[in-house]
Short mmCIF file of C-alpha atoms in Angstrom, two decimals:
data_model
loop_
_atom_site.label_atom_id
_atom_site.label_comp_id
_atom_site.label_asym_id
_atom_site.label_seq_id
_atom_site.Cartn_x
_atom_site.Cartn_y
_atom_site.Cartn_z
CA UNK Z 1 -16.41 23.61 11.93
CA UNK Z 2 -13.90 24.52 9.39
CA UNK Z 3 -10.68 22.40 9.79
CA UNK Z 4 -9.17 24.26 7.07
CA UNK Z 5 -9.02 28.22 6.22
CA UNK Z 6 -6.48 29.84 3.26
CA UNK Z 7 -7.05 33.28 2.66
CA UNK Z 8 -4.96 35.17 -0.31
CA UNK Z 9 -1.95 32.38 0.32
CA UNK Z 10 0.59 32.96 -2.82
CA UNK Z 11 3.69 30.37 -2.51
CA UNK Z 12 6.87 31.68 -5.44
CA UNK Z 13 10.20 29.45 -5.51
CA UNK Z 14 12.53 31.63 -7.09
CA UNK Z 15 11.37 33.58 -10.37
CA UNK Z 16 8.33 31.04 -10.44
CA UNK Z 17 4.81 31.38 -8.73
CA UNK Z 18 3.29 28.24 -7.99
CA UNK Z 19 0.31 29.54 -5.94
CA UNK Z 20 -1.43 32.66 -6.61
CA UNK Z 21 -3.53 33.97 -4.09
CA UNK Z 22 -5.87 31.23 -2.63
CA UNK Z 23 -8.41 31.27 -0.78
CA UNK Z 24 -9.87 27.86 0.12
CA UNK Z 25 -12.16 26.46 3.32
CA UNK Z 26 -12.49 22.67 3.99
CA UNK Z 27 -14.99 21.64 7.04
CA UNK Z 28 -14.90 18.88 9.39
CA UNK Z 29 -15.34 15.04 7.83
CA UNK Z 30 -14.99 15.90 4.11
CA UNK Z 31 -12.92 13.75 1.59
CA UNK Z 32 -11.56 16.36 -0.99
CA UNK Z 33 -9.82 15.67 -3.58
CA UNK Z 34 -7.13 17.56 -5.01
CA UNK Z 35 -6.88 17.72 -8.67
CA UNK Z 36 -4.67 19.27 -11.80
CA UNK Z 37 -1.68 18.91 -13.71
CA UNK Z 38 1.95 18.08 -12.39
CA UNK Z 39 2.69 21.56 -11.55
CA UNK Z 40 -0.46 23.11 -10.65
CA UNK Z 41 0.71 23.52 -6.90
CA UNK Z 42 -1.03 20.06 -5.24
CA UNK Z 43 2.08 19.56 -3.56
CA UNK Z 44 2.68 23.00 -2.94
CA UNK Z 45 -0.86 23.62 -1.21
CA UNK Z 46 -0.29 20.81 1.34
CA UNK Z 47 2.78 21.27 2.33
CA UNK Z 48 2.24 25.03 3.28
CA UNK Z 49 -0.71 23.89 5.08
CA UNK Z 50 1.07 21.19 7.55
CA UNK Z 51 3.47 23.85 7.94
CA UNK Z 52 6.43 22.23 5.67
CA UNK Z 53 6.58 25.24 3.56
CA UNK Z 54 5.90 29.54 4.23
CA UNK Z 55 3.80 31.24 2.10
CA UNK Z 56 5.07 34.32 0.32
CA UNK Z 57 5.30 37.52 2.51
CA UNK Z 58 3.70 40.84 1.80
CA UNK Z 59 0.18 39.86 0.49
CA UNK Z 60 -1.38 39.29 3.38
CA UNK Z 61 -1.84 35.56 3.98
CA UNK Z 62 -3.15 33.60 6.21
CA UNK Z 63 -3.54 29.67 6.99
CA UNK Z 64 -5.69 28.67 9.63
CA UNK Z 65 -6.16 24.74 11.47
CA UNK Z 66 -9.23 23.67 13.76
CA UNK Z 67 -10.49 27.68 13.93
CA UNK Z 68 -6.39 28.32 15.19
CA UNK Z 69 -4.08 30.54 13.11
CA UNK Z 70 -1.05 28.77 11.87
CA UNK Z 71 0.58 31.00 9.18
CA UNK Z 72 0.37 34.84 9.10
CA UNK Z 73 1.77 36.71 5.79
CA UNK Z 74 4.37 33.87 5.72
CA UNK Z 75 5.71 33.56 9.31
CA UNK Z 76 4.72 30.61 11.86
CA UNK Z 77 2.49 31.76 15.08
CA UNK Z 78 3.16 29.47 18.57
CA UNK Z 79 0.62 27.46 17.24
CA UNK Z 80 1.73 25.88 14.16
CA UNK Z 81 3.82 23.17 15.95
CA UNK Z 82 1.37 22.18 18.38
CA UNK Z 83 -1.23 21.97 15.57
CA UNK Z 84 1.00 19.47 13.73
CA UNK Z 85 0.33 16.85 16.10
CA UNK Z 86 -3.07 16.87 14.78
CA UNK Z 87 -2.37 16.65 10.83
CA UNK Z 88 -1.14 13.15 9.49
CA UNK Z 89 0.70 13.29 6.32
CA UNK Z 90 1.32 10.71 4.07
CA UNK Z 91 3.75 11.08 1.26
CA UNK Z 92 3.99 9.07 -2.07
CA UNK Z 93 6.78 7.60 -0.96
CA UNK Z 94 5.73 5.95 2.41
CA UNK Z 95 8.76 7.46 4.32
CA UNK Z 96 8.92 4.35 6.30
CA UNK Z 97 12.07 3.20 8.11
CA UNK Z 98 13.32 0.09 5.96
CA UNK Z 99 15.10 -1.13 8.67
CA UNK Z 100 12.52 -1.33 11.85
CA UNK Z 101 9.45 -3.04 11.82
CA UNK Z 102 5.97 -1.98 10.70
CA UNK Z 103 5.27 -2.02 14.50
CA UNK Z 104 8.36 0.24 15.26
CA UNK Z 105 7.30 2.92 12.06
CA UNK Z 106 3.91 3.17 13.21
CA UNK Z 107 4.81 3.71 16.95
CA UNK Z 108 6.25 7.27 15.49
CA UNK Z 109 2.77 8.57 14.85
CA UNK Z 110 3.27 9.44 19.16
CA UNK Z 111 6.32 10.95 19.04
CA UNK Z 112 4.65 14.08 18.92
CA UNK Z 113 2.59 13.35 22.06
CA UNK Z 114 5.14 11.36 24.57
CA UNK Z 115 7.89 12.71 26.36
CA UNK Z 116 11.13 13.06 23.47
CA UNK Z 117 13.24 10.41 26.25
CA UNK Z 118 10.18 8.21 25.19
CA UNK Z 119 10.59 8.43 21.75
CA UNK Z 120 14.25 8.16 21.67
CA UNK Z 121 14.67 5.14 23.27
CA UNK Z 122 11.41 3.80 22.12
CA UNK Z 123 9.59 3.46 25.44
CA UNK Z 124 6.31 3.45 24.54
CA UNK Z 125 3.45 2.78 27.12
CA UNK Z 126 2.00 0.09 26.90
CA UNK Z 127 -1.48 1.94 25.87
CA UNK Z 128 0.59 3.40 22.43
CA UNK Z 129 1.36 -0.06 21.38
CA UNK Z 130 -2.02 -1.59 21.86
CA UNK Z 131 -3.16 1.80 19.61
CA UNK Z 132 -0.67 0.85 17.14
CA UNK Z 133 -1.72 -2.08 17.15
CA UNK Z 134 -5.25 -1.35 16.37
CA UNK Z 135 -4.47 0.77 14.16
CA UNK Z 136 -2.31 -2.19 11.94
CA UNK Z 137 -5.23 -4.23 12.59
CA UNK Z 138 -7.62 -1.69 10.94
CA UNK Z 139 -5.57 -1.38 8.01
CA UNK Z 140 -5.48 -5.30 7.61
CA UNK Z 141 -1.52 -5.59 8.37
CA UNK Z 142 -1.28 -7.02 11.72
CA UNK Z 143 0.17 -10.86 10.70
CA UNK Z 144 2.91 -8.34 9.31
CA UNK Z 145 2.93 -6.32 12.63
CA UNK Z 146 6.68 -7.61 13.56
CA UNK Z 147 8.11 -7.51 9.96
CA UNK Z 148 10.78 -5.22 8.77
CA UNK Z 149 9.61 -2.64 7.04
CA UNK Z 150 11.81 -2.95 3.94
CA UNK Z 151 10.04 -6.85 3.23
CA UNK Z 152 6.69 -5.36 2.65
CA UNK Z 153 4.56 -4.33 -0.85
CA UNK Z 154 4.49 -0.66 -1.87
CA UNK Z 155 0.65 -1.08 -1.15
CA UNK Z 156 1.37 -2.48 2.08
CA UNK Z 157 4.14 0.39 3.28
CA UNK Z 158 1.35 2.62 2.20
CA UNK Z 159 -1.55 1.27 4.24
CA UNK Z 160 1.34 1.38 7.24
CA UNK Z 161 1.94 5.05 6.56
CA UNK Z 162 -1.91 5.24 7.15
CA UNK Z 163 -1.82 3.16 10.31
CA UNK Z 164 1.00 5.67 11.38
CA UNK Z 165 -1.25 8.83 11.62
CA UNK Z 166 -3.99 6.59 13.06
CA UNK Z 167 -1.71 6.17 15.55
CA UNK Z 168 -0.82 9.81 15.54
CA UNK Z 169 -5.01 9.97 15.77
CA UNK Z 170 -4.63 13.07 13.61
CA UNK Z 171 -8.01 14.95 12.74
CA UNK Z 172 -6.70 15.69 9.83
CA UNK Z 173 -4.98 14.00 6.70
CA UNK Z 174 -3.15 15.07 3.86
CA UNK Z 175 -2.42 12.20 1.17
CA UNK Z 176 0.03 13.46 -1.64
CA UNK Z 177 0.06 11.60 -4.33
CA UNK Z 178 -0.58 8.21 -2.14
CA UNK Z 179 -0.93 5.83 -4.83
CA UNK Z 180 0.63 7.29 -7.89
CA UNK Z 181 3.30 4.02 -7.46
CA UNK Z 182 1.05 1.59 -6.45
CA UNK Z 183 -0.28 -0.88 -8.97
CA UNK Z 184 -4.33 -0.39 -9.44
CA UNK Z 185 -5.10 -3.55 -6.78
CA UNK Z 186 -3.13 -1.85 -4.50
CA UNK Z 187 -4.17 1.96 -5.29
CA UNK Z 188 -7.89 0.93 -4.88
CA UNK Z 189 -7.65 -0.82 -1.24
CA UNK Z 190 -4.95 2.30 0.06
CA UNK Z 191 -8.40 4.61 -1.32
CA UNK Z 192 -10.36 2.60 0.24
CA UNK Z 193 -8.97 2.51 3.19
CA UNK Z 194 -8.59 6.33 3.33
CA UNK Z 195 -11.97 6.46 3.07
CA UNK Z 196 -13.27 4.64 5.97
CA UNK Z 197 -11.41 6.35 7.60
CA UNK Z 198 -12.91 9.29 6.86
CA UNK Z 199 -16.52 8.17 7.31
CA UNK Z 200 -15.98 5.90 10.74
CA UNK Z 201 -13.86 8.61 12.34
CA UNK Z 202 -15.17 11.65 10.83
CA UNK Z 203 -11.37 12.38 10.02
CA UNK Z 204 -10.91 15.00 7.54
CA UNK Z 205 -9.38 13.99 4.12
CA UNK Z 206 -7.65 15.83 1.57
CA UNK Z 207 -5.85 13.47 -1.25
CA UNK Z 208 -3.65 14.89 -4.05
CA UNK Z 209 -4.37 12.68 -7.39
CA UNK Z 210 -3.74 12.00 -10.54
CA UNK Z 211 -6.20 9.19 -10.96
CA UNK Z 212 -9.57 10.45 -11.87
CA UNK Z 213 -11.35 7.58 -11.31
CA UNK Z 214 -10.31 7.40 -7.82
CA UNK Z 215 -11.29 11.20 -7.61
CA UNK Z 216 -14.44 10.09 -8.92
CA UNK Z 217 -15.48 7.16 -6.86
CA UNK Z 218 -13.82 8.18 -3.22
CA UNK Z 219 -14.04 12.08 -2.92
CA UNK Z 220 -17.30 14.29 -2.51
CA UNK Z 221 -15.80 17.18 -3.59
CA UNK Z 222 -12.99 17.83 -6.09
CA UNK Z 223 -10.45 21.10 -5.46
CA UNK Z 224 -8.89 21.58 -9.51
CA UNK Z 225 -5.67 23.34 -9.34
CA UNK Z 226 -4.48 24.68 -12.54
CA UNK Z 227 -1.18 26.92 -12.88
CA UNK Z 228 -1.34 28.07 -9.30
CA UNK Z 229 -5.29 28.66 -9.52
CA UNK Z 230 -8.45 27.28 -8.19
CA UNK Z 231 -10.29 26.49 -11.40
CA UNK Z 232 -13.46 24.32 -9.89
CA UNK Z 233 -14.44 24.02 -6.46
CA UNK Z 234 -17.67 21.95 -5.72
CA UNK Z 235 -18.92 18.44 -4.78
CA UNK Z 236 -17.29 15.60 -7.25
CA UNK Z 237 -20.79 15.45 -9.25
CA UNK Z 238 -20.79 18.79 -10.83
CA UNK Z 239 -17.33 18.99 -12.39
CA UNK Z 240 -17.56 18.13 -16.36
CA UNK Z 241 -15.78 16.40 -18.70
CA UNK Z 242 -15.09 19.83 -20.77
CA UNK Z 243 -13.83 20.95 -17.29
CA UNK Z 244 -11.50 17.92 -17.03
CA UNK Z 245 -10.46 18.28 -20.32
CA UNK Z 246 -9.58 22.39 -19.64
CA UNK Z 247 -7.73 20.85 -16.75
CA UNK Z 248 -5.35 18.43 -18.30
CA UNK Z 249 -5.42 19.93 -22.05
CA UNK Z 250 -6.56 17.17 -23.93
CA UNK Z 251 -10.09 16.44 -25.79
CA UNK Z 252 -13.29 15.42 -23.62
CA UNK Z 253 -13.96 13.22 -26.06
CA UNK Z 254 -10.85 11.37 -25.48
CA UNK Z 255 -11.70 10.80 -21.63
CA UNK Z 256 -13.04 7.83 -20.39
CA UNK Z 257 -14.52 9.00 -16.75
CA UNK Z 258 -15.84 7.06 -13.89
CA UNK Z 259 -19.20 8.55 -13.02
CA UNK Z 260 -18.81 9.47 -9.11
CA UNK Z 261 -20.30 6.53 -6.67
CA UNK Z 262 -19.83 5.85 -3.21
CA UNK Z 263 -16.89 3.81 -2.32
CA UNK Z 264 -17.30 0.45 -1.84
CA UNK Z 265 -15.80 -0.12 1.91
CA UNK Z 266 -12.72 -2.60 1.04
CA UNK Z 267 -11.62 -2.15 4.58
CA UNK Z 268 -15.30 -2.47 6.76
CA UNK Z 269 -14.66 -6.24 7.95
CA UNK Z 270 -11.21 -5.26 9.48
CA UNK Z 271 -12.18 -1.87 11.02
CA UNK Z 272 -14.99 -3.74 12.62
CA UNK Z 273 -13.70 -5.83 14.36
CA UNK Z 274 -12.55 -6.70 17.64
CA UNK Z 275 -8.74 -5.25 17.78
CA UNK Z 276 -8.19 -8.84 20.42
CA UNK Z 277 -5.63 -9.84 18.13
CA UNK Z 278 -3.79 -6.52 18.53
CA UNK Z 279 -3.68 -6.78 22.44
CA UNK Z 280 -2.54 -10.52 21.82
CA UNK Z 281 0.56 -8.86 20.30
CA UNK Z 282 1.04 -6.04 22.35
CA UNK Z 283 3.85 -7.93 24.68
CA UNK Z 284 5.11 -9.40 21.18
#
């Protein structure tokens, strides 16, 4: 099933077009990975299809989620918002409350799927926490379940961000830039963690980078963005280092790339098991 459908989409801030005329499909239970230059429209591309941002009017565009049309020559259909529920985004930034706890951050991947009196006073069933829970569990967080948010690691806000659209159980996710301030430890377990995500749940998985090597080792297929364009689109082993080079303007002789491997699975031993210390901390 395609999860994802962009048909002519063109995106221009001001005097300046960032996206000219894409047309891109992404099916159910891939990891892509989004390539190219800052500036080539990464950013650009996801937000306009989680709805954050309307593509340009008059060409004819169209964005499509789960076979359901979300954007129409740059206006919103009655489906966009109740297709959000099912895309998780996480941002480089984490975009985690500082001052609530990990718990209390990750509880907001429901608030798009309780009652708002819910989410406003932070009545969550009893069901949602244990979910949370799990989902802190799976990420290997849950000693830190109860701390504020604000006394955690970059690498650890990150993985949280990730428990979050667990929580949210998105069938979708769209990573921007997760680990572009995350020290190379850290980067490689947030990857990793993306990734068995994507091949326990089936969860669909597009991640913006800058890190070839990550691009290399978690992603079967590689999207390369270049001034607004879609310069390569294939599975991760048949992109070249002349077509890397092209990409970021420098000499193929000068890079140094990881030859694409499956990912090691950093995170199996805690998404396999039990989630009994999550329902231990449920009443918490």
């Amino acid at each position: 099933m395609s999860v994802i459908a962009l048909s002519r989409v063109s995106k221009t801030f001001g005097k300046k077009t960032v996206l000219h005329g894409v047309d891109l499909e992404v099916g159910e239970g891939e990891m892509v990975g989004l390539i190219g230059a800052s500036g080539s429209g990464k950013s650009t591309l996801l937000r306009l299809v989680c709805g954050l941002e309307r593509m340009d009017r008059g060409t004819g565009g169209r964005i499509a989620l789960f076979g359901r049309e979300t954007q129409a020559d740059g206006r919103l259909n009655g489906d966009a918002e109740a297709l959000r529920c099912e895309v998780g985004v996480i941002f480089q930034q984490f975009n985690l409350v500082n001052r609530l706890t990990l718990l209390t951050n990750v509880l907001a991947g429901r608030l798009g799927r309780v009652p708002r009196w819910r989410g406003t006073f932070g009545a969550f069933p009893q069901a949602d926490r244990v979910l949370a829970l799990t989902a802190i569990e799976r990420v290997g967080l849950i000693e830190q379940a109860h701390q504020r948010a604000s006394t955690l690691s970059g690498g650890q806000q990150q993985r949280g961000a990730i428990a979050r659209a667990l929580t949210q159980q998105a069938r979708l996710i769209l990573a921007d830039e997760p680990i572009a301030s995350l020290d190379p430890a850290s980067a490689k377990l947030v990857m990793s963690t993306l990734r068995e995500i994507n091949r326990q749940d089936r969860t669909t998985v597009i991640v913006s980078l800058h890190q070839i090597d990550h691009a290399f080792e978690h992603c079967d297929r590689l999207i390369a963005l270049k001034e607004g364009r879609v310069i390569h689109n294939g599975p991760t082993t048949d992109i070249t280092p002349d077509d890397i080079a092209d990409l970021y303007g420098v000499e193929a002789g000068s890079l140094d790339l990881v030859k694409a491997r499956p990912a090691r699975p950093a995170a199996a031993a805690a998404a396999a098991r039990p989630a009994r210390a999550a329902r231990a901390l449920v009443n918490a």
